[in-house]
Amino acid sequence: MDIDCDGQKNGAGDDGRCDSSWDFQPQTSFKHMVQRYGISDLNAFVHTYVVFGNEGTKPDFVNFNPRQFGMQPLSVMAVVCGNKMFYGVWGDTNGDDQPRAAVGEVSISLATLCYGKEMNGDNGHEQPDVLYIGFTGKDVVTDTSVNWKAGNAIGFERSLGKIGDRLIQRL
C-alpha cells in the first residue's frame, strides 16, 4: 500500500506526515467533480480515497482506465487491510512518475485507518495483503448523503457506510 498525499494541502488533519512525499500533486484527478459538494478538492488527511487507474505517456508505461470496465469517478470502493474493512472513494489516478505502473495507493487517511500513524508520505505498507474492491454501475457513485465536509477520516469513512454496505452485499 503506497501513500498518496495529493489534493488540499495544509487543511484539516494535516499533521506533517506528508511533508516527506516527493511526488505531491496540488490536485487530485477528480477535483472538478468534488467541487459540486462544496469542497475545493479532496484532502488526503480527511477523505479516504483510493488511487486507481494509470495514466502516462512514457514508453512501456501500462495505462489502465477503470471507466472502461464500468467504474465511475468518486464511486465507493472497499479496502480490506489489517484484518479490517474500510470504505473510500475512487478519488485519484496514478501518473507516470514511478518507474512502472502500479495499483495499490490510498490517501494517507485511509492508510492510517488501516495501519496507524507510522504511515507517511514515504512509508507505506509493504506486505501484499491488501484487497481493493471496486464496484460498477450508476448506483455506486457518492452523493450529497456523504459528509464531504467531515473534519476527520473517521467521519468521512462512516458517511460512506450506507452506500458501501449496500454494495458489499452484492459480493
PDB file of C-alpha atoms in Angstrom:
ATOM      1  CA  MET A   1       0.000   0.000   0.000  1.00  0.00           C
ATOM      2  CA  ASP A   2       1.582   3.197  -1.206  1.00  0.00           C
ATOM      3  CA  ILE A   3       0.604   6.540   0.337  1.00  0.00           C
ATOM      4  CA  ASP A   4      -0.972   9.425  -1.584  1.00  0.00           C
ATOM      5  CA  CYS A   5      -0.925  12.966  -0.229  1.00  0.00           C
ATOM      6  CA  ASP A   6      -2.385  14.792  -3.235  1.00  0.00           C
ATOM      7  CA  GLY A   7      -5.131  17.395  -3.074  1.00  0.00           C
ATOM      8  CA  GLN A   8      -5.687  20.054  -0.419  1.00  0.00           C
ATOM      9  CA  LYS A   9      -2.503  20.941   1.432  1.00  0.00           C
ATOM     10  CA  ASN A  10      -2.393  22.318   4.996  1.00  0.00           C
ATOM     11  CA  GLY A  11      -6.065  21.513   5.548  1.00  0.00           C
ATOM     12  CA  ALA A  12      -7.867  19.743   8.374  1.00  0.00           C
ATOM     13  CA  GLY A  13      -5.866  16.930   9.920  1.00  0.00           C
ATOM     14  CA  ASP A  14      -2.560  17.805   8.241  1.00  0.00           C
ATOM     15  CA  ASP A  15      -0.018  16.699  10.842  1.00  0.00           C
ATOM     16  CA  GLY A  16       3.079  16.973   8.652  1.00  0.00           C
ATOM     17  CA  ARG A  17       3.350  13.296   7.708  1.00  0.00           C
ATOM     18  CA  CYS A  18       3.060  14.183   4.016  1.00  0.00           C
ATOM     19  CA  ASP A  19       5.909  16.683   4.112  1.00  0.00           C
ATOM     20  CA  SER A  20       8.320  13.911   3.083  1.00  0.00           C
ATOM     21  CA  SER A  21       6.318  12.987  -0.025  1.00  0.00           C
ATOM     22  CA  TRP A  22       8.445  13.613  -3.119  1.00  0.00           C
ATOM     23  CA  ASP A  23       5.579  13.301  -5.628  1.00  0.00           C
ATOM     24  CA  PHE A  24       2.914  15.598  -4.138  1.00  0.00           C
ATOM     25  CA  GLN A  25       0.413  16.996  -6.634  1.00  0.00           C
ATOM     26  CA  PRO A  26      -1.669  20.033  -5.567  1.00  0.00           C
ATOM     27  CA  GLN A  27      -4.823  18.499  -7.041  1.00  0.00           C
ATOM     28  CA  THR A  28      -6.499  15.130  -7.449  1.00  0.00           C
ATOM     29  CA  SER A  29      -7.791  13.806 -10.760  1.00  0.00           C
ATOM     30  CA  PHE A  30     -11.434  14.462  -9.920  1.00  0.00           C
ATOM     31  CA  LYS A  31     -11.069  17.871  -8.272  1.00  0.00           C
ATOM     32  CA  HIS A  32     -13.589  19.353 -10.699  1.00  0.00           C
ATOM     33  CA  MET A  33     -16.161  16.740  -9.654  1.00  0.00           C
ATOM     34  CA  VAL A  34     -15.853  17.067  -5.865  1.00  0.00           C
ATOM     35  CA  GLN A  35     -16.341  20.818  -6.061  1.00  0.00           C
ATOM     36  CA  ARG A  36     -20.079  20.240  -6.565  1.00  0.00           C
ATOM     37  CA  TYR A  37     -20.132  19.006  -2.948  1.00  0.00           C
ATOM     38  CA  GLY A  38     -18.823  22.301  -1.587  1.00  0.00           C
ATOM     39  CA  ILE A  39     -15.142  21.417  -1.178  1.00  0.00           C
ATOM     40  CA  SER A  40     -12.259  22.659  -3.302  1.00  0.00           C
ATOM     41  CA  ASP A  41     -10.600  19.229  -3.605  1.00  0.00           C
ATOM     42  CA  LEU A  42     -10.062  16.031  -1.665  1.00  0.00           C
ATOM     43  CA  ASN A  43      -7.978  16.335   1.499  1.00  0.00           C
ATOM     44  CA  ALA A  44      -5.723  13.283   1.889  1.00  0.00           C
ATOM     45  CA  PHE A  45      -5.930  13.590   5.700  1.00  0.00           C
ATOM     46  CA  VAL A  46      -9.742  13.570   5.758  1.00  0.00           C
ATOM     47  CA  HIS A  47     -11.070  11.866   2.642  1.00  0.00           C
ATOM     48  CA  THR A  48     -10.433   8.142   2.476  1.00  0.00           C
ATOM     49  CA  TYR A  49      -9.704   7.723  -1.201  1.00  0.00           C
ATOM     50  CA  VAL A  50      -8.120   5.140  -3.461  1.00  0.00           C
ATOM     51  CA  VAL A  51      -5.771   5.941  -6.325  1.00  0.00           C
ATOM     52  CA  PHE A  52      -6.993   3.682  -9.108  1.00  0.00           C
ATOM     53  CA  GLY A  53      -6.020   3.698 -12.756  1.00  0.00           C
ATOM     54  CA  ASN A  54      -2.784   4.614 -14.510  1.00  0.00           C
ATOM     55  CA  GLU A  55      -2.288   7.455 -16.977  1.00  0.00           C
ATOM     56  CA  GLY A  56       1.035   8.093 -18.655  1.00  0.00           C
ATOM     57  CA  THR A  57       2.940   8.673 -21.857  1.00  0.00           C
ATOM     58  CA  LYS A  58       6.342   7.141 -21.055  1.00  0.00           C
ATOM     59  CA  PRO A  59       7.418   4.235 -23.260  1.00  0.00           C
ATOM     60  CA  ASP A  60       6.248   0.862 -21.916  1.00  0.00           C
ATOM     61  CA  PHE A  61       4.048   2.523 -19.250  1.00  0.00           C
ATOM     62  CA  VAL A  62       0.886   0.454 -18.839  1.00  0.00           C
ATOM     63  CA  ASN A  63      -2.234   2.613 -18.951  1.00  0.00           C
ATOM     64  CA  PHE A  64      -5.373   1.393 -17.194  1.00  0.00           C
ATOM     65  CA  ASN A  65      -8.673   3.262 -17.199  1.00  0.00           C
ATOM     66  CA  PRO A  66     -11.225   1.766 -14.766  1.00  0.00           C
ATOM     67  CA  ARG A  67     -14.025   3.575 -16.645  1.00  0.00           C
ATOM     68  CA  GLN A  68     -13.539   1.079 -19.479  1.00  0.00           C
ATOM     69  CA  PHE A  69     -14.805  -1.560 -17.056  1.00  0.00           C
ATOM     70  CA  GLY A  70     -17.805   0.380 -15.733  1.00  0.00           C
ATOM     71  CA  MET A  71     -16.264   2.139 -12.734  1.00  0.00           C
ATOM     72  CA  GLN A  72     -17.181   5.765 -12.127  1.00  0.00           C
ATOM     73  CA  PRO A  73     -15.081   8.553 -10.562  1.00  0.00           C
ATOM     74  CA  LEU A  74     -15.976   9.152  -6.888  1.00  0.00           C
ATOM     75  CA  SER A  75     -17.565   5.708  -6.670  1.00  0.00           C
ATOM     76  CA  VAL A  76     -17.336   3.882  -3.369  1.00  0.00           C
ATOM     77  CA  MET A  77     -14.557   1.321  -3.007  1.00  0.00           C
ATOM     78  CA  ALA A  78     -13.891  -1.117  -0.185  1.00  0.00           C
ATOM     79  CA  VAL A  79     -10.385  -1.758   1.113  1.00  0.00           C
ATOM     80  CA  VAL A  80      -9.551  -4.764   3.276  1.00  0.00           C
ATOM     81  CA  CYS A  81      -6.375  -4.119   5.246  1.00  0.00           C
ATOM     82  CA  GLY A  82      -5.014  -5.049   8.640  1.00  0.00           C
ATOM     83  CA  ASN A  83      -7.891  -7.528   9.126  1.00  0.00           C
ATOM     84  CA  LYS A  84     -10.411  -4.667   8.818  1.00  0.00           C
ATOM     85  CA  MET A  85     -12.542  -3.234   6.041  1.00  0.00           C
ATOM     86  CA  PHE A  86     -12.907   0.457   5.270  1.00  0.00           C
ATOM     87  CA  TYR A  87     -14.713   2.451   2.616  1.00  0.00           C
ATOM     88  CA  GLY A  88     -13.172   5.071   0.405  1.00  0.00           C
ATOM     89  CA  VAL A  89     -13.890   6.702  -2.915  1.00  0.00           C
ATOM     90  CA  TRP A  90     -12.090   6.382  -6.207  1.00  0.00           C
ATOM     91  CA  GLY A  91     -10.505   9.802  -5.916  1.00  0.00           C
ATOM     92  CA  ASP A  92      -7.300   9.942  -7.938  1.00  0.00           C
ATOM     93  CA  THR A  93      -5.304   8.231 -10.669  1.00  0.00           C
ATOM     94  CA  ASN A  94      -1.627   7.315 -10.959  1.00  0.00           C
ATOM     95  CA  GLY A  95       0.658   9.271 -13.254  1.00  0.00           C
ATOM     96  CA  ASP A  96       3.840   8.013 -14.842  1.00  0.00           C
ATOM     97  CA  ASP A  97       6.183   9.469 -12.212  1.00  0.00           C
ATOM     98  CA  GLN A  98       7.097   5.985 -10.948  1.00  0.00           C
ATOM     99  CA  PRO A  99       9.409   3.515 -12.737  1.00  0.00           C
ATOM    100  CA  ARG A 100       6.394   1.319 -13.528  1.00  0.00           C
ATOM    101  CA  ALA A 101       2.616   1.426 -13.377  1.00  0.00           C
ATOM    102  CA  ALA A 102       1.152   0.203 -10.102  1.00  0.00           C
ATOM    103  CA  VAL A 103      -2.119  -0.367  -8.287  1.00  0.00           C
ATOM    104  CA  GLY A 104      -2.332  -0.019  -4.536  1.00  0.00           C
ATOM    105  CA  GLU A 105      -2.146   3.592  -3.428  1.00  0.00           C
ATOM    106  CA  VAL A 106      -4.506   5.256  -0.962  1.00  0.00           C
ATOM    107  CA  SER A 107      -4.825   8.578   0.813  1.00  0.00           C
ATOM    108  CA  ILE A 108      -2.833   8.911   3.996  1.00  0.00           C
ATOM    109  CA  SER A 109      -6.112   8.991   5.941  1.00  0.00           C
ATOM    110  CA  LEU A 110      -7.112   5.549   4.686  1.00  0.00           C
ATOM    111  CA  ALA A 111      -3.613   4.156   5.224  1.00  0.00           C
ATOM    112  CA  THR A 112      -3.707   5.482   8.793  1.00  0.00           C
ATOM    113  CA  LEU A 113      -7.044   3.775   9.480  1.00  0.00           C
ATOM    114  CA  CYS A 114      -5.503   0.548   8.196  1.00  0.00           C
ATOM    115  CA  TYR A 115      -2.035   0.626   9.743  1.00  0.00           C
ATOM    116  CA  GLY A 116      -1.665   3.562  12.115  1.00  0.00           C
ATOM    117  CA  LYS A 117       0.255   6.810  12.251  1.00  0.00           C
ATOM    118  CA  GLU A 118       3.575   5.279  11.211  1.00  0.00           C
ATOM    119  CA  MET A 119       2.287   5.691   7.650  1.00  0.00           C
ATOM    120  CA  ASN A 120       3.669   8.825   5.975  1.00  0.00           C
ATOM    121  CA  GLY A 121       4.432  10.246   2.551  1.00  0.00           C
ATOM    122  CA  ASP A 122       7.457   7.950   2.198  1.00  0.00           C
ATOM    123  CA  ASN A 123       6.429   4.965   4.318  1.00  0.00           C
ATOM    124  CA  GLY A 124       3.618   2.694   3.207  1.00  0.00           C
ATOM    125  CA  HIS A 125       2.654  -0.890   3.956  1.00  0.00           C
ATOM    126  CA  GLU A 126       4.922  -3.296   2.062  1.00  0.00           C
ATOM    127  CA  GLN A 127       3.134  -6.633   2.553  1.00  0.00           C
ATOM    128  CA  PRO A 128       0.958  -7.900  -0.341  1.00  0.00           C
ATOM    129  CA  ASP A 129      -2.045  -8.463   1.917  1.00  0.00           C
ATOM    130  CA  VAL A 130      -4.405  -5.636   0.945  1.00  0.00           C
ATOM    131  CA  LEU A 131      -7.568  -6.129  -1.107  1.00  0.00           C
ATOM    132  CA  TYR A 132      -9.099  -3.302  -3.150  1.00  0.00           C
ATOM    133  CA  ILE A 133     -12.702  -3.775  -4.285  1.00  0.00           C
ATOM    134  CA  GLY A 134     -14.221  -1.511  -6.920  1.00  0.00           C
ATOM    135  CA  PHE A 135     -17.884  -1.555  -7.879  1.00  0.00           C
ATOM    136  CA  THR A 136     -19.540  -0.845 -11.199  1.00  0.00           C
ATOM    137  CA  GLY A 137     -22.842   0.723 -12.133  1.00  0.00           C
ATOM    138  CA  LYS A 138     -24.603   4.044 -11.745  1.00  0.00           C
ATOM    139  CA  ASP A 139     -25.638   3.457  -8.110  1.00  0.00           C
ATOM    140  CA  VAL A 140     -22.063   3.259  -6.819  1.00  0.00           C
ATOM    141  CA  VAL A 141     -21.246   6.961  -7.077  1.00  0.00           C
ATOM    142  CA  THR A 142     -21.302   9.049  -3.931  1.00  0.00           C
ATOM    143  CA  ASP A 143     -23.870  11.772  -3.450  1.00  0.00           C
ATOM    144  CA  THR A 144     -24.910  14.528  -1.054  1.00  0.00           C
ATOM    145  CA  SER A 145     -25.571  11.983   1.724  1.00  0.00           C
ATOM    146  CA  VAL A 146     -21.792  11.688   2.104  1.00  0.00           C
ATOM    147  CA  ASN A 147     -20.187  14.043   4.629  1.00  0.00           C
ATOM    148  CA  TRP A 148     -17.740  15.722   2.247  1.00  0.00           C
ATOM    149  CA  LYS A 149     -17.073  18.427   4.841  1.00  0.00           C
ATOM    150  CA  ALA A 150     -16.170  15.973   7.621  1.00  0.00           C
ATOM    151  CA  GLY A 151     -13.434  17.146   9.946  1.00  0.00           C
ATOM    152  CA  ASN A 152     -11.626  13.810  10.044  1.00  0.00           C
ATOM    153  CA  ALA A 153     -11.222  10.488   8.262  1.00  0.00           C
ATOM    154  CA  ILE A 154     -13.460   8.545  10.630  1.00  0.00           C
ATOM    155  CA  GLY A 155     -16.376  10.902   9.999  1.00  0.00           C
ATOM    156  CA  PHE A 156     -15.919  10.761   6.235  1.00  0.00           C
ATOM    157  CA  GLU A 157     -15.441   6.984   6.094  1.00  0.00           C
ATOM    158  CA  ARG A 158     -18.527   6.361   8.244  1.00  0.00           C
ATOM    159  CA  SER A 159     -20.614   8.550   5.952  1.00  0.00           C
ATOM    160  CA  LEU A 160     -19.798   6.139   3.105  1.00  0.00           C
ATOM    161  CA  GLY A 161     -21.250   3.233   5.089  1.00  0.00           C
ATOM    162  CA  LYS A 162     -24.805   3.357   3.750  1.00  0.00           C
ATOM    163  CA  ILE A 163     -23.668   3.096   0.143  1.00  0.00           C
ATOM    164  CA  GLY A 164     -20.741   0.783   0.913  1.00  0.00           C
ATOM    165  CA  ASP A 165     -22.752  -1.684   2.983  1.00  0.00           C
ATOM    166  CA  ARG A 166     -25.298  -1.969   0.172  1.00  0.00           C
ATOM    167  CA  LEU A 167     -22.555  -2.601  -2.385  1.00  0.00           C
ATOM    168  CA  ILE A 168     -20.761  -5.201  -0.262  1.00  0.00           C
ATOM    169  CA  GLN A 169     -23.989  -7.210  -0.134  1.00  0.00           C
ATOM    170  CA  ARG A 170     -23.624  -7.724  -3.897  1.00  0.00           C
ATOM    171  CA  LEU A 171     -20.479  -9.810  -3.437  1.00  0.00           C
TER     172      LEU A 171
END
